[in-house]
Amino acid sequence: MIPSDEFLESKGIRPTAMRLLVFQHLTKSKVATTLSDIENAFAKADRTTLFRTLKTFEQKRVVHQIDDGSGIMKYALCEEGCNCELERDLHLHFHCTNCGKTICLTEQKIPHINLPEGFVAEDANLVLKGICDKCSGQ
Amino acid sequence: MIPSDEFLESKGIRPTAMRLLVFQHLTKSKVATTLSDIENAFAKADRTTLFRTLKTFEQKRVVHQIDDGSGIMKYALCEEGCNCELERDLHLHFHCTNCGKTICLTEQKIPHINLPEGFVAEDANLVLKGICDKCSGQ
DNA sequence: TCAATAAATGCACTTCCATTGCATTGCCCT
DNA sequence: AGGGCAATGCAATGGAAGTGCATTTATTGA
Ligand SMILES: [Mn+2]
Ligand SMILES: [Mn+2]
Ligand SMILES: [Zn+2]
Ligand SMILES: [Zn+2]
């Protein structure tokens, strides 16, 4: 397991204290994380800094932003070995309408869709909504 | 072609003047429509009324709401003959990053996805982003 | 080492859209 | 006509993203 600071540096990100904390928080989380989640996790942190930290992470392809339709953006670490640098990792996301949690289903890729003449797709977002495994009692 | 007021009544909606205008505006539009679009179309209308009109239409399955990830909700008429009353019509949507327009691709249904044990999907949203036919010059 | 420079952070403020409260108006039915 | 409910209009609120700018912290290079 490569240390966090080395990892961030390998991505071209200066490993400040704040960034390391955010990164490690994301590492621990099994579900996609909101800005408020992180804000609440370390009471000391300023929202703007966290916001910009996530933005930096996103630009450097450390995290991806997830719009699950809840109105609140979520973030999750990119998969190790995903080739985000070259093309987006188009896996799908599941949003539980019961507990509100959103998780990456990294194994489930968004299927290829044949579009009508003239349409060129560059990105895709597929969100399934329903009841997650925890909430369905399995 | 069934008259608008009869159609709305058949859906359990009182056909007020405002509602008829909104409905006809939606009928004419080839692309998904925002609240502001409608607001600008009839300078006289109040935003709140339009908002609640769309909400009513949505509840009565006259329109469906589209979250294309732009941060602004869009609305489009439900297909004639779609069985929205029973289950959602899970077609996909295309959002053009050039002109900002979003269109329903009602022919293209969201493919069925096999989920891991314990996950129960009740709804799905698939948005493709890219360049639309108009903007790609086809 | 120290000054110059650049990057990151913190606070306040703004923007944008969705949403609500409440008073008023309009419609329908008896 | 009048009672009652539905629809409307105006004002205000809320939540989240995003920006401006001053301050602090880190890096560089003389
Ligand atoms: Mn994901
Ligand atoms: Mn549609
Ligand atoms: Zn759940
Ligand atoms: Zn376009």
Tab-separated table of N, CA and C in Angstrom, chain B:
chain	number	residue	atom	x	y	z
B	1	MET	N	-56.812	14.806	-33.467
B	1	MET	CA	-56.084	15.466	-32.358
B	1	MET	C	-57.052	15.945	-31.288
B	2	ILE	N	-57.012	15.330	-30.158
B	2	ILE	CA	-57.867	15.676	-29.028
B	2	ILE	C	-57.533	17.083	-28.515
B	3	PRO	N	-58.546	17.883	-28.234
B	3	PRO	CA	-58.282	19.250	-27.732
B	3	PRO	C	-57.548	19.218	-26.397
B	4	SER	N	-56.744	20.270	-26.192
B	4	SER	CA	-55.906	20.321	-24.991
B	4	SER	C	-56.730	20.249	-23.714
B	5	ASP	N	-57.826	20.972	-23.676
B	5	ASP	CA	-58.586	21.018	-22.418
B	5	ASP	C	-59.187	19.644	-22.108
B	6	GLU	N	-59.658	18.976	-23.138
B	6	GLU	CA	-60.184	17.629	-22.897
B	6	GLU	C	-59.081	16.691	-22.429
B	7	PHE	N	-57.920	16.841	-23.052
B	7	PHE	CA	-56.808	15.983	-22.654
B	7	PHE	C	-56.450	16.179	-21.187
B	8	LEU	N	-56.328	17.425	-20.788
B	8	LEU	CA	-55.976	17.696	-19.390
B	8	LEU	C	-57.048	17.142	-18.452
B	9	GLU	N	-58.292	17.348	-18.834
B	9	GLU	CA	-59.356	16.817	-17.971
B	9	GLU	C	-59.285	15.303	-17.873
B	10	SER	N	-58.951	14.689	-18.977
B	10	SER	CA	-58.857	13.221	-18.964
B	10	SER	C	-57.747	12.747	-18.025
B	11	LYS	N	-56.842	13.653	-17.724
B	11	LYS	CA	-55.755	13.320	-16.801
B	11	LYS	C	-56.068	13.785	-15.387
B	12	GLY	N	-57.250	14.341	-15.196
B	12	GLY	CA	-57.629	14.797	-13.865
B	12	GLY	C	-57.061	16.153	-13.507
B	13	ILE	N	-56.853	16.995	-14.522
B	13	ILE	CA	-56.291	18.326	-14.305
B	13	ILE	C	-57.292	19.365	-14.782
B	14	ARG	N	-57.612	20.304	-13.938
B	14	ARG	CA	-58.539	21.353	-14.357
B	14	ARG	C	-57.855	22.240	-15.383
B	15	PRO	N	-58.446	22.374	-16.543
B	15	PRO	CA	-57.777	23.098	-17.635
B	15	PRO	C	-57.923	24.603	-17.506
B	16	THR	N	-57.153	25.206	-16.650
B	16	THR	CA	-57.163	26.661	-16.526
B	16	THR	C	-56.432	27.272	-17.713
B	17	ALA	N	-56.589	28.575	-17.848
B	17	ALA	CA	-55.959	29.284	-18.967
B	17	ALA	C	-54.440	29.089	-18.940
B	18	MET	N	-53.882	29.274	-17.750
B	18	MET	CA	-52.439	29.148	-17.580
B	18	MET	C	-51.956	27.755	-17.950
B	19	ARG	N	-52.680	26.776	-17.483
B	19	ARG	CA	-52.276	25.392	-17.719
B	19	ARG	C	-52.353	25.036	-19.193
B	20	LEU	N	-53.375	25.564	-19.842
B	20	LEU	CA	-53.488	25.303	-21.271
B	20	LEU	C	-52.312	25.916	-22.034
B	21	LEU	N	-51.948	27.122	-21.643
B	21	LEU	CA	-50.810	27.769	-22.297
B	21	LEU	C	-49.533	26.961	-22.106
B	22	VAL	N	-49.308	26.545	-20.872
B	22	VAL	CA	-48.102	25.764	-20.597
B	22	VAL	C	-48.125	24.455	-21.375
B	23	PHE	N	-49.260	23.821	-21.361
B	23	PHE	CA	-49.367	22.543	-22.067
B	23	PHE	C	-49.085	22.709	-23.555
B	24	GLN	N	-49.655	23.755	-24.132
B	24	GLN	CA	-49.450	23.948	-25.572
B	24	GLN	C	-48.012	24.338	-25.888
B	25	HIS	N	-47.426	25.075	-24.975
B	25	HIS	CA	-46.010	25.404	-25.169
B	25	HIS	C	-45.161	24.140	-25.178
B	26	LEU	N	-45.450	23.260	-24.268
B	26	LEU	CA	-44.709	21.995	-24.207
B	26	LEU	C	-44.967	21.164	-25.459
B	27	THR	N	-46.182	21.208	-25.930
B	27	THR	CA	-46.524	20.443	-27.123
B	27	THR	C	-45.707	20.891	-28.331
B	28	LYS	N	-45.502	22.188	-28.415
B	28	LYS	CA	-44.791	22.728	-29.582
B	28	LYS	C	-43.293	22.460	-29.516
B	29	SER	N	-42.775	22.337	-28.303
B	29	SER	CA	-41.321	22.257	-28.155
B	29	SER	C	-40.771	20.891	-28.530
B	30	LYS	N	-39.725	20.921	-29.313
B	30	LYS	CA	-39.068	19.679	-29.705
B	30	LYS	C	-38.035	19.236	-28.675
B	31	VAL	N	-37.655	20.150	-27.819
B	31	VAL	CA	-36.640	19.832	-26.819
B	31	VAL	C	-37.220	20.003	-25.421
B	32	ALA	N	-36.530	19.441	-24.463
B	32	ALA	CA	-36.961	19.575	-23.079
B	32	ALA	C	-36.896	21.034	-22.665
B	33	THR	N	-37.804	21.410	-21.796
B	33	THR	CA	-38.064	22.809	-21.501
B	33	THR	C	-37.781	23.102	-20.032
B	34	THR	N	-37.181	24.232	-19.783
B	34	THR	CA	-36.953	24.634	-18.398
B	34	THR	C	-38.082	25.549	-17.933
B	35	LEU	N	-38.140	25.716	-16.630
B	35	LEU	CA	-39.086	26.659	-16.048
B	35	LEU	C	-38.860	28.048	-16.614
B	36	SER	N	-37.608	28.445	-16.740
B	36	SER	CA	-37.302	29.780	-17.263
B	36	SER	C	-37.717	29.921	-18.717
B	37	ASP	N	-37.566	28.860	-19.486
B	37	ASP	CA	-38.037	28.896	-20.875
B	37	ASP	C	-39.488	29.314	-20.920
B	38	ILE	N	-40.284	28.646	-20.116
B	38	ILE	CA	-41.712	28.928	-20.122
B	38	ILE	C	-41.978	30.323	-19.590
B	39	GLU	N	-41.270	30.673	-18.545
B	39	GLU	CA	-41.435	32.002	-17.965
B	39	GLU	C	-41.172	33.077	-19.012
B	40	ASN	N	-40.157	32.879	-19.803
B	40	ASN	CA	-39.832	33.868	-20.831
B	40	ASN	C	-40.818	33.851	-21.988
B	41	ALA	N	-41.405	32.695	-22.204
B	41	ALA	CA	-42.331	32.580	-23.334
B	41	ALA	C	-43.584	33.432	-23.132
B	42	PHE	N	-44.095	33.450	-21.938
B	42	PHE	CA	-45.222	34.355	-21.654
B	42	PHE	C	-44.810	35.293	-20.542
B	43	ALA	N	-44.473	36.487	-20.907
B	43	ALA	CA	-43.890	37.438	-19.965
B	43	ALA	C	-44.801	37.690	-18.772
B	44	LYS	N	-46.047	37.389	-18.929
B	44	LYS	CA	-47.009	37.740	-17.898
B	44	LYS	C	-47.046	36.748	-16.731
B	45	ALA	N	-46.559	35.572	-16.958
B	45	ALA	CA	-46.777	34.505	-15.987
B	45	ALA	C	-45.866	34.606	-14.774
B	46	ASP	N	-46.395	34.146	-13.677
B	46	ASP	CA	-45.603	34.107	-12.450
B	46	ASP	C	-44.865	32.786	-12.347
B	47	ARG	N	-43.634	32.906	-11.936
B	47	ARG	CA	-42.769	31.740	-11.856
B	47	ARG	C	-43.352	30.628	-10.992
B	48	THR	N	-43.895	31.023	-9.849
B	48	THR	CA	-44.431	30.027	-8.917
B	48	THR	C	-45.580	29.239	-9.524
B	49	THR	N	-46.450	29.949	-10.199
B	49	THR	CA	-47.579	29.271	-10.818
B	49	THR	C	-47.087	28.263	-11.854
B	50	LEU	N	-46.123	28.684	-12.639
B	50	LEU	CA	-45.571	27.785	-13.648
B	50	LEU	C	-44.924	26.576	-12.971
B	51	PHE	N	-44.205	26.862	-11.913
B	51	PHE	CA	-43.564	25.785	-11.158
B	51	PHE	C	-44.592	24.770	-10.691
B	52	ARG	N	-45.674	25.291	-10.109
B	52	ARG	CA	-46.676	24.370	-9.590
B	52	ARG	C	-47.467	23.697	-10.707
B	53	THR	N	-47.595	24.384	-11.793
B	53	THR	CA	-48.253	23.775	-12.950
B	53	THR	C	-47.449	22.562	-13.428
B	54	LEU	N	-46.164	22.755	-13.545
B	54	LEU	CA	-45.315	21.646	-13.986
B	54	LEU	C	-45.353	20.500	-12.983
B	55	LYS	N	-45.392	20.859	-11.714
B	55	LYS	CA	-45.442	19.833	-10.677
B	55	LYS	C	-46.737	19.022	-10.792
B	56	THR	N	-47.818	19.732	-11.002
B	56	THR	CA	-49.106	19.059	-11.190
B	56	THR	C	-49.057	18.151	-12.418
B	57	PHE	N	-48.549	18.692	-13.501
B	57	PHE	CA	-48.435	17.899	-14.730
B	57	PHE	C	-47.615	16.635	-14.474
B	58	GLU	N	-46.569	16.793	-13.698
B	58	GLU	CA	-45.707	15.642	-13.439
B	58	GLU	C	-46.450	14.594	-12.618
B	59	GLN	N	-47.139	15.056	-11.588
B	59	GLN	CA	-47.868	14.110	-10.738
B	59	GLN	C	-48.945	13.371	-11.521
B	60	LYS	N	-49.536	14.064	-12.470
B	60	LYS	CA	-50.601	13.451	-13.265
B	60	LYS	C	-50.060	12.769	-14.518
B	61	ARG	N	-48.735	12.679	-14.582
B	61	ARG	CA	-48.085	11.958	-15.674
B	61	ARG	C	-48.335	12.565	-17.040
B	62	VAL	N	-48.393	13.873	-17.050
B	62	VAL	CA	-48.488	14.556	-18.341
B	62	VAL	C	-47.087	14.901	-18.842
B	63	VAL	N	-46.238	15.272	-17.913
B	63	VAL	CA	-44.840	15.509	-18.273
B	63	VAL	C	-43.940	14.646	-17.384
B	64	HIS	N	-42.706	14.504	-17.817
B	64	HIS	CA	-41.709	13.914	-16.930
B	64	HIS	C	-40.576	14.905	-16.758
B	65	GLN	N	-40.003	14.848	-15.587
B	65	GLN	CA	-38.909	15.739	-15.241
B	65	GLN	C	-37.607	15.090	-15.688
B	66	ILE	N	-36.717	15.921	-16.210
B	66	ILE	CA	-35.443	15.399	-16.702
B	66	ILE	C	-34.299	16.091	-15.991
B	67	ASP	N	-33.493	15.319	-15.323
B	67	ASP	CA	-32.299	15.859	-14.687
B	67	ASP	C	-31.119	15.486	-15.563
B	68	ASP	N	-30.707	16.438	-16.390
B	68	ASP	CA	-29.638	16.144	-17.350
B	68	ASP	C	-28.266	16.473	-16.812
B	69	GLY	N	-28.209	16.859	-15.556
B	69	GLY	CA	-26.920	17.153	-14.948
B	69	GLY	C	-26.468	18.581	-15.144
B	70	SER	N	-27.271	19.373	-15.831
B	70	SER	CA	-26.896	20.767	-16.061
B	70	SER	C	-27.171	21.623	-14.839
B	71	GLY	N	-27.907	21.054	-13.884
B	71	GLY	CA	-28.254	21.807	-12.696
B	71	GLY	C	-29.601	22.493	-12.816
B	72	ILE	N	-30.194	22.414	-13.965
B	72	ILE	CA	-31.509	23.008	-14.192
B	72	ILE	C	-32.455	21.906	-14.644
B	73	MET	N	-33.541	21.770	-13.936
B	73	MET	CA	-34.502	20.743	-14.287
B	73	MET	C	-35.182	21.059	-15.605
B	74	LYS	N	-35.456	20.017	-16.355
B	74	LYS	CA	-36.152	20.196	-17.615
B	74	LYS	C	-37.371	19.293	-17.636
B	75	TYR	N	-38.297	19.649	-18.497
B	75	TYR	CA	-39.560	18.930	-18.565
B	75	TYR	C	-39.902	18.641	-20.012
B	76	ALA	N	-40.513	17.499	-20.221
B	76	ALA	CA	-40.987	17.166	-21.561
B	76	ALA	C	-42.263	16.362	-21.427
B	77	LEU	N	-43.109	16.500	-22.419
B	77	LEU	CA	-44.350	15.739	-22.428
B	77	LEU	C	-44.053	14.256	-22.433
B	78	CYS	N	-44.880	13.520	-21.735
B	78	CYS	CA	-44.787	12.074	-21.826
B	78	CYS	C	-45.319	11.635	-23.186
B	79	GLU	N	-44.778	10.562	-23.656
B	79	GLU	CA	-45.218	10.018	-24.927
B	79	GLU	C	-46.681	9.600	-24.860
B	80	GLU	N	-47.378	9.860	-25.941
B	80	GLU	CA	-48.706	9.293	-26.051
B	80	GLU	C	-48.552	7.779	-26.078
B	81	GLY	N	-49.329	7.112	-25.297
B	81	GLY	CA	-49.257	5.649	-25.303
B	81	GLY	C	-48.202	5.071	-24.378
B	82	CYS	N	-47.392	5.938	-23.755
B	82	CYS	CA	-46.477	5.398	-22.748
B	82	CYS	C	-47.327	4.994	-21.553
B	83	ASN	N	-46.958	3.946	-20.895
B	83	ASN	CA	-47.747	3.532	-19.746
B	83	ASN	C	-47.144	4.064	-18.449
B	84	CYS	N	-46.971	5.369	-18.444
B	84	CYS	CA	-46.408	6.054	-17.284
B	84	CYS	C	-47.192	5.768	-16.020
B	85	GLU	N	-48.499	5.555	-16.185
B	85	GLU	CA	-49.326	5.331	-15.013
B	85	GLU	C	-48.852	4.083	-14.255
B	86	LEU	N	-48.397	3.116	-15.018
B	86	LEU	CA	-47.999	1.861	-14.398
B	86	LEU	C	-46.517	1.851	-14.058
B	87	GLU	N	-45.704	2.195	-15.011
B	87	GLU	CA	-44.265	2.209	-14.734
B	87	GLU	C	-43.634	3.346	-15.512
B	88	ARG	N	-42.531	3.807	-15.034
B	88	ARG	CA	-41.857	4.916	-15.697
B	88	ARG	C	-41.355	4.497	-17.067
B	89	ASP	N	-41.419	5.456	-17.978
B	89	ASP	CA	-40.914	5.205	-19.318
B	89	ASP	C	-39.420	5.498	-19.314
B	90	LEU	N	-38.637	4.475	-19.256
B	90	LEU	CA	-37.203	4.665	-19.035
B	90	LEU	C	-36.438	4.812	-20.342
B	91	HIS	N	-36.728	5.869	-21.053
B	91	HIS	CA	-35.929	6.177	-22.240
B	91	HIS	C	-34.743	7.039	-21.824
B	92	LEU	N	-33.808	7.186	-22.721
B	92	LEU	CA	-32.646	7.967	-22.323
B	92	LEU	C	-32.754	9.397	-22.839
B	93	HIS	N	-31.887	10.234	-22.321
B	93	HIS	CA	-31.861	11.642	-22.684
B	93	HIS	C	-30.480	12.042	-23.153
B	94	PHE	N	-30.482	12.941	-24.114
B	94	PHE	CA	-29.216	13.423	-24.649
B	94	PHE	C	-29.087	14.903	-24.350
B	95	HIS	N	-27.973	15.251	-23.730
B	95	HIS	CA	-27.722	16.651	-23.393
B	95	HIS	C	-26.557	17.164	-24.218
B	96	CYS	N	-26.829	18.162	-25.032
B	96	CYS	CA	-25.772	18.719	-25.886
B	96	CYS	C	-24.966	19.737	-25.090
B	97	THR	N	-23.683	19.484	-25.003
B	97	THR	CA	-22.826	20.390	-24.228
B	97	THR	C	-22.501	21.650	-25.021
B	98	ASN	N	-22.878	21.642	-26.301
B	98	ASN	CA	-22.614	22.830	-27.111
B	98	ASN	C	-23.770	23.822	-27.029
B	99	CYS	N	-24.961	23.384	-27.380
B	99	CYS	CA	-26.091	24.314	-27.385
B	99	CYS	C	-26.901	24.249	-26.092
B	100	GLY	N	-26.610	23.273	-25.243
B	100	GLY	CA	-27.296	23.187	-23.959
B	100	GLY	C	-28.666	22.535	-24.022
B	101	LYS	N	-29.087	22.168	-25.219
B	101	LYS	CA	-30.408	21.570	-25.342
B	101	LYS	C	-30.404	20.104	-24.913
B	102	THR	N	-31.533	19.682	-24.424
B	102	THR	CA	-31.695	18.292	-24.002
B	102	THR	C	-32.899	17.712	-24.717
B	103	ILE	N	-32.732	16.539	-25.267
B	103	ILE	CA	-33.860	15.944	-25.969
B	103	ILE	C	-34.123	14.519	-25.473
B	104	CYS	N	-35.362	14.138	-25.560
B	104	CYS	CA	-35.773	12.786	-25.230
B	104	CYS	C	-35.470	11.878	-26.415
B	105	LEU	N	-34.782	10.810	-26.162
B	105	LEU	CA	-34.631	9.781	-27.188
B	105	LEU	C	-35.575	8.653	-26.805
B	106	THR	N	-36.814	8.850	-27.155
B	106	THR	CA	-37.853	7.952	-26.635
B	106	THR	C	-37.758	6.554	-27.220
B	107	GLU	N	-37.075	6.445	-28.339
B	107	GLU	CA	-36.911	5.103	-28.930
B	107	GLU	C	-35.875	4.291	-28.176
B	108	GLN	N	-34.930	4.986	-27.564
B	108	GLN	CA	-33.807	4.309	-26.929
B	108	GLN	C	-34.133	4.073	-25.462
B	109	LYS	N	-34.483	2.856	-25.160
B	109	LYS	CA	-34.801	2.538	-23.774
B	109	LYS	C	-33.521	2.221	-22.999
B	110	ILE	N	-33.595	2.474	-21.715
B	110	ILE	CA	-32.448	2.138	-20.860
B	110	ILE	C	-32.376	0.622	-20.749
B	111	PRO	N	-31.240	0.048	-21.105
B	111	PRO	CA	-31.148	-1.419	-21.057
B	111	PRO	C	-31.262	-1.950	-19.633
B	112	HIS	N	-31.714	-3.164	-19.550
B	112	HIS	CA	-31.809	-3.783	-18.228
B	112	HIS	C	-30.410	-4.079	-17.697
B	113	ILE	N	-30.255	-3.825	-16.402
B	113	ILE	CA	-28.947	-4.011	-15.772
B	113	ILE	C	-29.079	-5.045	-14.669
B	114	ASN	N	-28.167	-5.968	-14.646
B	114	ASN	CA	-28.135	-6.938	-13.539
B	114	ASN	C	-27.389	-6.349	-12.363
B	115	LEU	N	-28.095	-6.247	-11.259
B	115	LEU	CA	-27.484	-5.653	-10.075
B	115	LEU	C	-27.017	-6.740	-9.120
B	116	PRO	N	-26.067	-6.390	-8.258
B	116	PRO	CA	-25.634	-7.337	-7.228
B	116	PRO	C	-26.789	-7.711	-6.304
B	117	GLU	N	-26.650	-8.835	-5.620
B	117	GLU	CA	-27.619	-9.300	-4.627
B	117	GLU	C	-28.050	-8.171	-3.685
B	118	GLY	N	-29.327	-8.063	-3.471
B	118	GLY	CA	-29.815	-7.147	-2.448
B	118	GLY	C	-30.206	-5.785	-2.978
B	119	PHE	N	-29.788	-5.464	-4.168
B	119	PHE	CA	-30.145	-4.162	-4.743
B	119	PHE	C	-31.428	-4.297	-5.554
B	120	VAL	N	-32.356	-3.386	-5.289
B	120	VAL	CA	-33.611	-3.400	-6.031
B	120	VAL	C	-33.784	-2.048	-6.716
B	121	ALA	N	-33.739	-2.043	-8.027
B	121	ALA	CA	-33.867	-0.793	-8.777
B	121	ALA	C	-35.339	-0.486	-9.015
B	122	GLU	N	-35.684	0.752	-8.803
B	122	GLU	CA	-37.068	1.172	-9.026
B	122	GLU	C	-37.158	2.266	-10.080
B	123	ASP	N	-36.019	2.831	-10.378
B	123	ASP	CA	-36.013	3.938	-11.327
B	123	ASP	C	-34.611	4.012	-11.914
B	124	ALA	N	-34.513	4.649	-13.042
B	124	ALA	CA	-33.207	4.761	-13.670
B	124	ALA	C	-33.128	6.054	-14.456
B	125	ASN	N	-31.944	6.600	-14.526
B	125	ASN	CA	-31.730	7.822	-15.291
B	125	ASN	C	-30.438	7.687	-16.071
B	126	LEU	N	-30.565	7.735	-17.379
B	126	LEU	CA	-29.385	7.643	-18.233
B	126	LEU	C	-29.323	8.875	-19.109
B	127	VAL	N	-28.260	9.627	-18.942
B	127	VAL	CA	-28.063	10.835	-19.731
B	127	VAL	C	-26.758	10.717	-20.490
B	128	LEU	N	-26.846	10.858	-21.798
B	128	LEU	CA	-25.633	10.936	-22.607
B	128	LEU	C	-25.347	12.395	-22.893
B	129	LYS	N	-24.075	12.735	-22.810
B	129	LYS	CA	-23.683	14.118	-23.082
B	129	LYS	C	-22.747	14.145	-24.270
B	130	GLY	N	-22.884	15.138	-25.057
B	130	GLY	CA	-22.022	15.265	-26.225
B	130	GLY	C	-22.559	16.324	-27.165
B	131	ILE	N	-22.433	16.059	-28.444
B	131	ILE	CA	-22.838	17.038	-29.454
B	131	ILE	C	-24.071	16.514	-30.181
B	132	CYS	N	-25.066	17.359	-30.251
B	132	CYS	CA	-26.316	16.935	-30.867
B	132	CYS	C	-26.250	17.010	-32.392
B	133	ASP	N	-27.261	16.524	-33.024
B	133	ASP	CA	-27.264	16.473	-34.489
B	133	ASP	C	-27.184	17.871	-35.109
B	134	LYS	N	-27.901	18.807	-34.503
B	134	LYS	CA	-27.843	20.173	-35.028
B	134	LYS	C	-26.429	20.733	-34.939
B	135	CYS	N	-25.809	20.540	-33.796
B	135	CYS	CA	-24.499	21.155	-33.563
B	135	CYS	C	-23.367	20.434	-34.287
B	136	SER	N	-23.564	19.162	-34.588
B	136	SER	CA	-22.486	18.439	-35.278
B	136	SER	C	-22.564	18.688	-36.787
B	137	GLY	N	-23.555	19.467	-37.193
B	137	GLY	CA	-23.650	19.865	-38.589
B	137	GLY	C	-24.173	18.796	-39.520
B	138	GLN	N	-24.818	17.809	-38.937
B	138	GLN	CA	-25.420	16.764	-39.806
B	138	GLN	C	-26.827	17.189	-40.194
